[in-house]
CSV table of C-alpha atoms in Angstrom, one decimal:
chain,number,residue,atom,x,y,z
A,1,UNK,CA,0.0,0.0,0.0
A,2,UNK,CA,1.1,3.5,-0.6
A,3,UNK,CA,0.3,7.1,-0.5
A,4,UNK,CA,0.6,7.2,-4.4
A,5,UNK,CA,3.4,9.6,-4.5
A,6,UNK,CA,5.5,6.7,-6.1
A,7,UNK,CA,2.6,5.0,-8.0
A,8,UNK,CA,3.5,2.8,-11.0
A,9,UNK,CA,1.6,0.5,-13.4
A,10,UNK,CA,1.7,-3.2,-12.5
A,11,UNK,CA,2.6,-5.6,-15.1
A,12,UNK,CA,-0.2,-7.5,-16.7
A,13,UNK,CA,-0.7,-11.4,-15.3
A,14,UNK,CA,0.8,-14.0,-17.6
A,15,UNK,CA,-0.9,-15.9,-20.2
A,16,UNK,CA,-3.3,-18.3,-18.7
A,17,UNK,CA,-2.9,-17.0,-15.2
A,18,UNK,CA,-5.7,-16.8,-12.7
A,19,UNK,CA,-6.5,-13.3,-11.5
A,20,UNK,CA,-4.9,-12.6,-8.3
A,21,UNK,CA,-8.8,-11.4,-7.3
A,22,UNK,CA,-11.7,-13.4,-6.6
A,23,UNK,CA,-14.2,-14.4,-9.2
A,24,UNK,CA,-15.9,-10.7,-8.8
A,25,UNK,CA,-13.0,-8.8,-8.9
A,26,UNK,CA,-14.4,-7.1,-12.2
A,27,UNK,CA,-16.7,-5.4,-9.5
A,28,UNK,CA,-14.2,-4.2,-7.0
A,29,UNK,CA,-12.6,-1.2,-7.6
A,30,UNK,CA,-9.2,-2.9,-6.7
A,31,UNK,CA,-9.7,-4.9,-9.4
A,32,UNK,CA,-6.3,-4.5,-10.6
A,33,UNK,CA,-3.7,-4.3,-7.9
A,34,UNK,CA,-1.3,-3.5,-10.1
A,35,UNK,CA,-3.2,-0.1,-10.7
A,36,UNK,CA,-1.2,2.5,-9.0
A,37,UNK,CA,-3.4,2.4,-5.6
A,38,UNK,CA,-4.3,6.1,-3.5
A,39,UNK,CA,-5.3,6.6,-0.1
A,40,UNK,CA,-7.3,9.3,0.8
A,41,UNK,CA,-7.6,10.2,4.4
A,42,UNK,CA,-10.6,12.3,6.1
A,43,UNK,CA,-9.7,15.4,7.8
A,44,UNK,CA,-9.9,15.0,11.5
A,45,UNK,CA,-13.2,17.2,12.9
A,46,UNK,CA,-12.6,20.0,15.0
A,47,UNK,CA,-12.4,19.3,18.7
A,48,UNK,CA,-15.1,21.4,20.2
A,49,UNK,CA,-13.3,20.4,23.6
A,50,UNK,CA,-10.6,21.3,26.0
A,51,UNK,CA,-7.4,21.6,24.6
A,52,UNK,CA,-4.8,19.0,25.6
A,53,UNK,CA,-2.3,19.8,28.3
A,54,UNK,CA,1.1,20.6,26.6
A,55,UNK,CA,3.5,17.5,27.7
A,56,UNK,CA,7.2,18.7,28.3
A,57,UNK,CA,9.5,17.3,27.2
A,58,UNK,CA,11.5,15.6,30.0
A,59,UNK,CA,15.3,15.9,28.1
A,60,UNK,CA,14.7,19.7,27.3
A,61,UNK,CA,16.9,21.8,29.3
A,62,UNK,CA,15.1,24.1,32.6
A,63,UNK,CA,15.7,27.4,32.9
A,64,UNK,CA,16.7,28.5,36.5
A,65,UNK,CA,14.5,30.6,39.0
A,66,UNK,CA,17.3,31.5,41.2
A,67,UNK,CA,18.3,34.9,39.5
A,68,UNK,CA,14.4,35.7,39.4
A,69,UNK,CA,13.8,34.6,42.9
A,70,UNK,CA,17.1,36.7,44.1
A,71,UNK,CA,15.5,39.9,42.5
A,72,UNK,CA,11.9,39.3,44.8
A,73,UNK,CA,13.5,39.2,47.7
A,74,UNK,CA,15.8,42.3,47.1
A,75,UNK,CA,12.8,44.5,45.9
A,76,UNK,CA,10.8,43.3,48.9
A,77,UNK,CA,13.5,44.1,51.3
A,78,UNK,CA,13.8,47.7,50.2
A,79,UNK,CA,10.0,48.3,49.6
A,80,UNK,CA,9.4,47.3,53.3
A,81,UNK,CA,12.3,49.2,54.8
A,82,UNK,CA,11.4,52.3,52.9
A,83,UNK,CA,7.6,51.9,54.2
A,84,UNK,CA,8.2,51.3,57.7
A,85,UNK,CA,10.9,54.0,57.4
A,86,UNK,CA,8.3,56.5,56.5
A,87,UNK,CA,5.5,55.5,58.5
A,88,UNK,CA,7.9,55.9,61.6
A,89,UNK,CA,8.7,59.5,60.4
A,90,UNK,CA,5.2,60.6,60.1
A,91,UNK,CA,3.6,59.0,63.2
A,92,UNK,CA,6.5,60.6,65.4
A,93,UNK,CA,5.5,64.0,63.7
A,94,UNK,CA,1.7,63.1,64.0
A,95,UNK,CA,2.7,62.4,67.8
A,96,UNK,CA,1.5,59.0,67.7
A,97,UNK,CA,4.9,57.8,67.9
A,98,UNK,CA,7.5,58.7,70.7
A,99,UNK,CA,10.5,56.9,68.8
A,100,UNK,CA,11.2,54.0,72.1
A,101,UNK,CA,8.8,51.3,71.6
A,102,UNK,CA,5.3,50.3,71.1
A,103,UNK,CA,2.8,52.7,70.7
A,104,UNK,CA,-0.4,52.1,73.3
A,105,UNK,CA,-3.8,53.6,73.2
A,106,UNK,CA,-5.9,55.8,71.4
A,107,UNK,CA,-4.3,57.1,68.0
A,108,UNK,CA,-5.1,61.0,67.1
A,109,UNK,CA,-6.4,62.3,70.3
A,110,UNK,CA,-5.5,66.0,71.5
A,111,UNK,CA,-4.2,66.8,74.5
A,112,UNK,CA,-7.4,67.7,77.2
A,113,UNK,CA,-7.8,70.8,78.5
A,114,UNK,CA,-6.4,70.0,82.1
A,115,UNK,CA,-3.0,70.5,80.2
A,116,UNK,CA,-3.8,74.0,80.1
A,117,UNK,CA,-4.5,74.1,83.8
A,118,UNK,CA,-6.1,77.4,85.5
A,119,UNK,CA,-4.6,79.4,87.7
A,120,UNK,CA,-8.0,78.8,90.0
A,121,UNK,CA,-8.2,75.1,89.8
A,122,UNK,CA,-6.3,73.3,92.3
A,123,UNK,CA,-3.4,72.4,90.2
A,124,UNK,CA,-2.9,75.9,89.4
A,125,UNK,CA,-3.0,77.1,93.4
A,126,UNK,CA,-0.7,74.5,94.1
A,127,UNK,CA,1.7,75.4,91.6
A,128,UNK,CA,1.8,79.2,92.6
A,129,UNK,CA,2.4,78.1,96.4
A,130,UNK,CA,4.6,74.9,96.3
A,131,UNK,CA,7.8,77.0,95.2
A,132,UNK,CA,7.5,79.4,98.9
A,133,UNK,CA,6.9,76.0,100.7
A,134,UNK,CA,10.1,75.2,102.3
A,135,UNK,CA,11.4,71.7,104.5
A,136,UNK,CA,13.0,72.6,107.6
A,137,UNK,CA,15.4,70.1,108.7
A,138,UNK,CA,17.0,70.3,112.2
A,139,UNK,CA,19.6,67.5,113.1
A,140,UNK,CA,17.4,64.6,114.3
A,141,UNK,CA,14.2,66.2,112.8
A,142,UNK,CA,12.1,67.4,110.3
A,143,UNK,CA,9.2,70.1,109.7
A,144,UNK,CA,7.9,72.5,107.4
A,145,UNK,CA,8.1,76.3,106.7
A,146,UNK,CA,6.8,79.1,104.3
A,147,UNK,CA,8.5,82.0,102.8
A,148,UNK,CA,7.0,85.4,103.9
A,149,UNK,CA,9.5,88.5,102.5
A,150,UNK,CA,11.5,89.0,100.0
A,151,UNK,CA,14.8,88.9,101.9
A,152,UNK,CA,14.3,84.9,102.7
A,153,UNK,CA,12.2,85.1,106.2
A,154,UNK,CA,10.4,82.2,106.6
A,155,UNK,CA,7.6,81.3,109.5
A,156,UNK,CA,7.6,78.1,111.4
A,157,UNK,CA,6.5,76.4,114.6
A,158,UNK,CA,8.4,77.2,117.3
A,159,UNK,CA,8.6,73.0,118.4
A,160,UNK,CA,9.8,72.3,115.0
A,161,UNK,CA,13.0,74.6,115.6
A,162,UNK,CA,13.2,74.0,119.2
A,163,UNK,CA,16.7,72.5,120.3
A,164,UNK,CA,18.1,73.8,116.9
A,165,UNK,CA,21.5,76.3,116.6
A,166,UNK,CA,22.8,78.1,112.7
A,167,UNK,CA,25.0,74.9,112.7
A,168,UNK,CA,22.1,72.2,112.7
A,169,UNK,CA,19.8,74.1,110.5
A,170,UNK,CA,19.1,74.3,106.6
A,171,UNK,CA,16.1,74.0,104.7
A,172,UNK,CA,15.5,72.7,100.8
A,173,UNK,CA,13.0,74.2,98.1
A,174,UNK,CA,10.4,72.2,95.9
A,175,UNK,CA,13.2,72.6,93.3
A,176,UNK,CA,15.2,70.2,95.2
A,177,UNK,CA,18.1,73.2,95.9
A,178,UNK,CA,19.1,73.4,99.2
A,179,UNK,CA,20.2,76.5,102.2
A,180,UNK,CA,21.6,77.8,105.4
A,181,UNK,CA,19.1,79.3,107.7
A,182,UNK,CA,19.4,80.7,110.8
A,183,UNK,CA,17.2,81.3,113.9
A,184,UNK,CA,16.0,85.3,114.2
A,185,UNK,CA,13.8,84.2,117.0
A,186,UNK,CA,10.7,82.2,118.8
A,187,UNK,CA,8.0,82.6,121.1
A,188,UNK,CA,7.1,78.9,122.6
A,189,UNK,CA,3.6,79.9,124.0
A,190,UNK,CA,2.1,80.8,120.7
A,191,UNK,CA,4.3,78.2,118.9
A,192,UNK,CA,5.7,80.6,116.3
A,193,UNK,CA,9.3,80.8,115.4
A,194,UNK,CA,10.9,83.2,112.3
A,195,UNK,CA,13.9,81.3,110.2
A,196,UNK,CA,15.7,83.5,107.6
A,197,UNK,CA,17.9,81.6,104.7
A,198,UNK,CA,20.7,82.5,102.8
A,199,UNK,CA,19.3,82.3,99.1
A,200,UNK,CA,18.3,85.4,97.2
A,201,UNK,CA,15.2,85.3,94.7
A,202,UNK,CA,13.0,83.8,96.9
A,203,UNK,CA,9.6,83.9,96.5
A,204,UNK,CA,7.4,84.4,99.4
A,205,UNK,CA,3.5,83.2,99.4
A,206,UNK,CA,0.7,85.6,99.7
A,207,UNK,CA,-0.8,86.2,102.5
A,208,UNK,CA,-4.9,85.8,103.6
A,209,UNK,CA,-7.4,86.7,106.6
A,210,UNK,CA,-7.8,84.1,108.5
A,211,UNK,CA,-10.5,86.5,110.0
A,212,UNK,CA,-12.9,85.6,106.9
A,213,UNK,CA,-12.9,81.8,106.2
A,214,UNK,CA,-15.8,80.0,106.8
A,215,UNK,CA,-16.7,76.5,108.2
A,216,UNK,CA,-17.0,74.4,104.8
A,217,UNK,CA,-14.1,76.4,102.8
A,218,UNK,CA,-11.9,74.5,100.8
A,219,UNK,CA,-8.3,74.1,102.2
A,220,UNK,CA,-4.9,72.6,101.2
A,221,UNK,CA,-2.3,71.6,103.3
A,222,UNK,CA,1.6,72.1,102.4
A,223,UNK,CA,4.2,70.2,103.9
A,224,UNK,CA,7.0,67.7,104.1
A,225,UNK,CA,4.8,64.8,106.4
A,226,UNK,CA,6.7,61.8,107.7
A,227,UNK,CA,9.7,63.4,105.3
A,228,UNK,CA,7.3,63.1,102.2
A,229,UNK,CA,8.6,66.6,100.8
A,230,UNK,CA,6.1,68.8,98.4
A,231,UNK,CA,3.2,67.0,99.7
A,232,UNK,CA,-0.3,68.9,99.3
A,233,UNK,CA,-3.2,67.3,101.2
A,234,UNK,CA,-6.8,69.3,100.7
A,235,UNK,CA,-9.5,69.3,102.7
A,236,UNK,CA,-11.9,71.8,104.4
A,237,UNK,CA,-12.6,74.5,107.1
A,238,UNK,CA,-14.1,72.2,109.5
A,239,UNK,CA,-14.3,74.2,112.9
A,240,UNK,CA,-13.3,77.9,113.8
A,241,UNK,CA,-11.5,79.3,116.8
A,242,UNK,CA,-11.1,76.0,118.2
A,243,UNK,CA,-9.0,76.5,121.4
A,244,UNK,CA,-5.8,74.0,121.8
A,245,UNK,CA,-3.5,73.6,125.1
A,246,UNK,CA,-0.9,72.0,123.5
A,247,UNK,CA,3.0,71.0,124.8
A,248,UNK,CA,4.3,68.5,126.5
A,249,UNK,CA,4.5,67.7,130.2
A,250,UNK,CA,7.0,70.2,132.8
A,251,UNK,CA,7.2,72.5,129.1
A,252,UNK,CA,5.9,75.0,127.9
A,253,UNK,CA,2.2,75.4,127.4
A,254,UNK,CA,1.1,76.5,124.3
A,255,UNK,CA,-2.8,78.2,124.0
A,256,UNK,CA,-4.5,79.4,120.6
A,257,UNK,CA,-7.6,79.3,119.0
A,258,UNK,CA,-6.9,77.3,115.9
A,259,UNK,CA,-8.4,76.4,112.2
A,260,UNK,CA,-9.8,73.4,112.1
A,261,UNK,CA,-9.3,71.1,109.5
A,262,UNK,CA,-9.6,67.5,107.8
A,263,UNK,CA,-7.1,67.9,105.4
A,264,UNK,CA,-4.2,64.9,105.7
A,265,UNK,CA,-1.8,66.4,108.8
A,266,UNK,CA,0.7,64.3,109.8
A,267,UNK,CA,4.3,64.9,111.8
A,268,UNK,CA,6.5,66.9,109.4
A,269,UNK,CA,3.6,69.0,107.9
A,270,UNK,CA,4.0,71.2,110.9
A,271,UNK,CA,5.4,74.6,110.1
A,272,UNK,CA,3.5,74.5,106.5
A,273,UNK,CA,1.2,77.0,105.0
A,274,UNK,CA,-2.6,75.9,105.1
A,275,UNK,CA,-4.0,77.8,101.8
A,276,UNK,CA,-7.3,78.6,100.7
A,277,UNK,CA,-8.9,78.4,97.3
A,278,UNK,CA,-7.3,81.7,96.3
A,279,UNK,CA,-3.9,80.9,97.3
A,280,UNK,CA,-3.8,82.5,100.1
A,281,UNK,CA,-1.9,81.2,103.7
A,282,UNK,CA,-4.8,81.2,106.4
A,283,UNK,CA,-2.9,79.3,108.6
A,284,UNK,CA,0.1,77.6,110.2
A,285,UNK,CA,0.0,73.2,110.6
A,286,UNK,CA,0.9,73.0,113.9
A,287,UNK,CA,-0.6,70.1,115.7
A,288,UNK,CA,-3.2,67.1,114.9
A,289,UNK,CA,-5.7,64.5,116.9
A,290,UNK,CA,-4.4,61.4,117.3
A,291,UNK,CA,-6.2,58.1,119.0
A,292,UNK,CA,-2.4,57.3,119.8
A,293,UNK,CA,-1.2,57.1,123.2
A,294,UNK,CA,2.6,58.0,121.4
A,295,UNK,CA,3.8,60.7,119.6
A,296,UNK,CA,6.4,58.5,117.8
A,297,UNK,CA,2.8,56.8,116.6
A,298,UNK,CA,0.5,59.5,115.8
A,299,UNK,CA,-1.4,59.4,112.7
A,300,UNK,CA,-4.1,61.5,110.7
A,301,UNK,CA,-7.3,61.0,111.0
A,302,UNK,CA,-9.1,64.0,110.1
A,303,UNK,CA,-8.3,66.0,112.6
A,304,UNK,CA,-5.8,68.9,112.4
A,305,UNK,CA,-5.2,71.9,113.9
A,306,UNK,CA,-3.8,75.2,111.9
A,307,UNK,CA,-2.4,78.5,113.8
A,308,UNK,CA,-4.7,81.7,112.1
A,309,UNK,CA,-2.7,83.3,110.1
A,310,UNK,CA,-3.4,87.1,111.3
A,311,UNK,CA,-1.9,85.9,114.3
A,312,UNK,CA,1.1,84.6,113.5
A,313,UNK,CA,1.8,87.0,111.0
A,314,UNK,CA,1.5,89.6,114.2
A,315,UNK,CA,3.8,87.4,115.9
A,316,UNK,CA,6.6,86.9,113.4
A,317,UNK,CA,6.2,90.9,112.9
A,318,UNK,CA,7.1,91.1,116.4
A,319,UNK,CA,10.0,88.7,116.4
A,320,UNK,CA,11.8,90.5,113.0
A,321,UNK,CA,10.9,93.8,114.2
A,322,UNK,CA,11.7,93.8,118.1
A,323,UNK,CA,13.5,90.3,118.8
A,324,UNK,CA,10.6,88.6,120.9
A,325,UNK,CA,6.9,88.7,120.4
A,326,UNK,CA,4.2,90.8,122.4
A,327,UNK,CA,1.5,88.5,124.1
A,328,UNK,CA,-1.9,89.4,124.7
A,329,UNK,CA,-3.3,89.5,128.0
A,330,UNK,CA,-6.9,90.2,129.3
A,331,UNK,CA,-5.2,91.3,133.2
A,332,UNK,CA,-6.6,88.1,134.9
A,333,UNK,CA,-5.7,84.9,136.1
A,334,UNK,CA,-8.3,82.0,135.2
A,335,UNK,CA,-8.9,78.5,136.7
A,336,UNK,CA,-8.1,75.9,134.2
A,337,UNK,CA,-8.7,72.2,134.1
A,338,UNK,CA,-12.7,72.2,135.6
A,339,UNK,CA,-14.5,72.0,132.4
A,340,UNK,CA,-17.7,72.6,133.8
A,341,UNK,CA,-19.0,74.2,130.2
A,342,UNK,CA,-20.0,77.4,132.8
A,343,UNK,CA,-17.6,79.5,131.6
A,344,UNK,CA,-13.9,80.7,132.8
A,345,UNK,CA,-14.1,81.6,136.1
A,346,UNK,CA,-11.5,84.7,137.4
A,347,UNK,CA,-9.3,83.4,140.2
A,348,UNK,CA,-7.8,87.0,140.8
A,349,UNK,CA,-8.3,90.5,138.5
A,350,UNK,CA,-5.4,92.7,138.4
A,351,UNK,CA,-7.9,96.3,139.2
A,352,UNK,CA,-5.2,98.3,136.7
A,353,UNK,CA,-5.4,95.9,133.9
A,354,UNK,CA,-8.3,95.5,131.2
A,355,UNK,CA,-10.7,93.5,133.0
A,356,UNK,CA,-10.3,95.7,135.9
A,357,UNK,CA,-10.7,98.5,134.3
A,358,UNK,CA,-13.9,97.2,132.6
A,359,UNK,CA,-15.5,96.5,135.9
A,360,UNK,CA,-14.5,92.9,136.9
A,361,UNK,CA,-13.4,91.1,139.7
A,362,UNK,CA,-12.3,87.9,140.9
A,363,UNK,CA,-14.5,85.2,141.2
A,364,UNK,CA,-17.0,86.6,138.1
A,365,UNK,CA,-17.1,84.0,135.9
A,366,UNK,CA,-16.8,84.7,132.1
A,367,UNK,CA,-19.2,83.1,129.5
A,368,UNK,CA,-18.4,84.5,126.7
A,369,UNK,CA,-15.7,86.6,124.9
A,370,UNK,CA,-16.4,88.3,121.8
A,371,UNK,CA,-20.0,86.5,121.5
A,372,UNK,CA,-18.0,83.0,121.2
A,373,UNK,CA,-19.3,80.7,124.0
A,374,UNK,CA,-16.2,80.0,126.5
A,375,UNK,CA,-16.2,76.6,128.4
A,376,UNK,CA,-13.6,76.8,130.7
A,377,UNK,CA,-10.5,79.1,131.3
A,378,UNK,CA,-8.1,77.3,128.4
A,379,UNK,CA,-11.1,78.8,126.0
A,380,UNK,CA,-10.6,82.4,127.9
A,381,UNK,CA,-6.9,82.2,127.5
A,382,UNK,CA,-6.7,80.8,124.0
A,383,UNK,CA,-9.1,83.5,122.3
A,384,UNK,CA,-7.4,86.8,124.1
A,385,UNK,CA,-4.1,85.3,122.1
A,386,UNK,CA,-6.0,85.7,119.0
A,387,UNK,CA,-6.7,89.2,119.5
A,388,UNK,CA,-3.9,92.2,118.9
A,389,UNK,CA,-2.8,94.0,122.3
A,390,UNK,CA,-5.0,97.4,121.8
A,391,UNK,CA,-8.4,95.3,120.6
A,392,UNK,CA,-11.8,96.0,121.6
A,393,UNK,CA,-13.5,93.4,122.8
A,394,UNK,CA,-17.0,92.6,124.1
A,395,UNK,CA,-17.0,90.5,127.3
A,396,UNK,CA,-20.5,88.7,128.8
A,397,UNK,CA,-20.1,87.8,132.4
A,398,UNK,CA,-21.9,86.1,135.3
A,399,UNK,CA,-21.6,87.8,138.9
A,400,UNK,CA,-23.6,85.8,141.7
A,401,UNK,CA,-27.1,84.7,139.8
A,402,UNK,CA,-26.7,88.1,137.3
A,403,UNK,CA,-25.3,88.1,133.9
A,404,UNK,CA,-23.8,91.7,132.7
A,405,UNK,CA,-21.7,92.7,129.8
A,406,UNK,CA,-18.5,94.8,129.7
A,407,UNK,CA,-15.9,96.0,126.7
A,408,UNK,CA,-12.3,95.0,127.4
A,409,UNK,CA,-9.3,96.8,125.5
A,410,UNK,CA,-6.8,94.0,125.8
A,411,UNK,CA,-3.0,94.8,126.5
A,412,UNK,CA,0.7,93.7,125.8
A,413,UNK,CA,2.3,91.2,128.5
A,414,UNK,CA,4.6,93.8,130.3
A,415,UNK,CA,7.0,90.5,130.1
């Protein structure tokens, strides 16, 4: 069989030759196979389905990825350095970034408004006062002070100096800088004592009426408590012209009619500046209420005790100005220690000092000085002290079964 690209004619059989056909060969139309023979083949359809896969060959040479893989790598290295690169540089100039680690909390937030404090609010009074606060520390001890002039005075309590000599003595600002100070002078019985320290620039606080608070005003309480320095305690006015007998036995006994508060006191604070809302002093931490039996274990607990300010700021006057302060004295000797809640009875009138002179005598008993109710003679002694020598003062007395009134001008200790 063939294609017919090479077809020839046969040869004709040989005389008296059977056909190489069958006996109907003259009906085929391969009746001759020596005819030159053709094959025609059909053209294939056309697939209407998927295409074959494309086989590969297994002997043709691959082409390596390497080089292409290589370049990836490379490009994704740099694309992600240069991102990260530049989202670092914008956050930290958004401020959502500070450039030393992680970045917690809200994204995109501005700063609240208590950045941007008041001078009213209480961060704001505290800011203004904390630089004229001072710690006074004595060898073996530790109180608190406030700056009052220009020139460096500073008031304190007269037990928190006590014992102390311009050797012993310094005192450190809220900036953490430190001073000398020495001792100008003291008055134990009113618990007052003036400092002065060697630094220039000082600032000194401003100075209130203690005259005009009010049970229920707020109050904040500067101080250096249990060696805690710059430590601000707030509070309120809880009591006025509460009298204290303060000092310790076979010393010196210490009267005044104190600020009452519940702001945080505890040993160290005394000496500091209690301030009102306007950033004012009103008063001088001196003592507290302790359920205690020791001093060494004294605590807060709500009860604190403040020396008015007009007063002490009389006293220290005294003490820069003349060396000691004046003490104010109603000419009479009291009984002390009864309690009855009957008033302060007289044990002895002195008839050319100011009760004298206003008409009383021994044995009247006095109920109430200045329209504030007196219990016993501690309450007598501790409100004269408040007063300036020179004051005016209404007096209501008991004589016998009668009650009469009388105005006393109170005087200067002659001492």
């Amino acid at each position: 069989m063939t294609d017919g690209w090479n077809a020839r004619s046969a040869p004709p059989p040989a005389a008296g030759q059977p056909s190489p056909w069958w006996s109907d060969a003259l009906a085929d139309p391969w009746r001759d196979p020596y005819a030159p023979a053709h094959v025609v083949v059909p053209t294939a359809r056309e697939s209407t389905g998927p295409a074959p896969e494309p086989v590969t060959d297994p002997d043709a040479p691959r082409r390596s990825l390497t080089p292409v893989l290589l370049i990836c790598l490379v490009t994704a290295l740099l694309a992600g350095g240069l991102g990260g690169t530049l989202g670092f540089v914008f956050a930290v100039r958004g401020g959502l970034a500070n450039g030393t680690g992680s970045q917690l909390g809200a994204a995109g937030q501005e700063a609240p408004a208590e950045v941007n404090r008041a001078p009213e609010s209480n961060a704001g009074i505290v800011k203004k006062v904390l630089p004229s606060v001072v710690t006074v520390r004595v060898t073996g001890a530790i109180g608190s002070g406030f700056i009052v002039s220009d020139d460096g005075y500073v008031i304190t309590n007269d037990h928190v100096v006590e014992g102390a000599d311009d050797k012993t003595m310094s005192v450190s600002f809220s900036d953490g800088s430190t001073a000398s100070a020495k001792l100008v002078g003291r008055d134990p019985e009113s618990d007052i004592a003036v400092i002065k320290v060697a630094k220039s620039n000082v600032t000194p606080v401003s100075l209130g009426d203690s005259d005009a608070i009010a049970v229920g005003d707020p109050v904040f309480a500067f101080g250096s408590p249990l060696a805690l320095v710059n430590t601000v305690t707030s509070g309120i006015v809880s009591a006025l012209d509460r009298t204290i007998q303060a000092g310790d036995p076979g010393g010196t006994t210490r009267y005044y009619a104190a600020i009452q508060t519940d702001a945080a006191v505890n040993q160290g604070n005394s000496g500091g500046p209690l301030v009102n809302a306007a950033g004012q002093v009103v008063g001088v931490n001196s003592v507290i209420r302790s359920v205690s039996g020791t001093e060494t274990e004294a605590g807060n607990i709500g009860l604190a005790f403040a020396i008015p300010i007009n007063q002490a700021k009389r006293i220290a006057g005294d003490i820069i100005d003349h060396g000691k302060a004046r003490r104010t004295v109603i000419g009479a000797e009291v009984t002390t220690g009864t309690n009855t809640g009957g008033g302060a009875k007289l044990r002895s009138v002195d008839p050319a000092g100011p009760a004298g002179t206003a008409g009383l005598k021994a044995g009247d008993v006095v109920t109430k000085l200045d329209n504030h109710p007196l219990e016993d003679g501690t309450d007598l002694i501790a409100l004269v002290r408040k007063y300036a020598p020179g004051a005016v003062v209404p007096v209501e007395y008991r004589r016998g079964t009668k009650t009469q009134s009388a105005s006393v001008t109170l005087a200067a200790d002659s001492n």
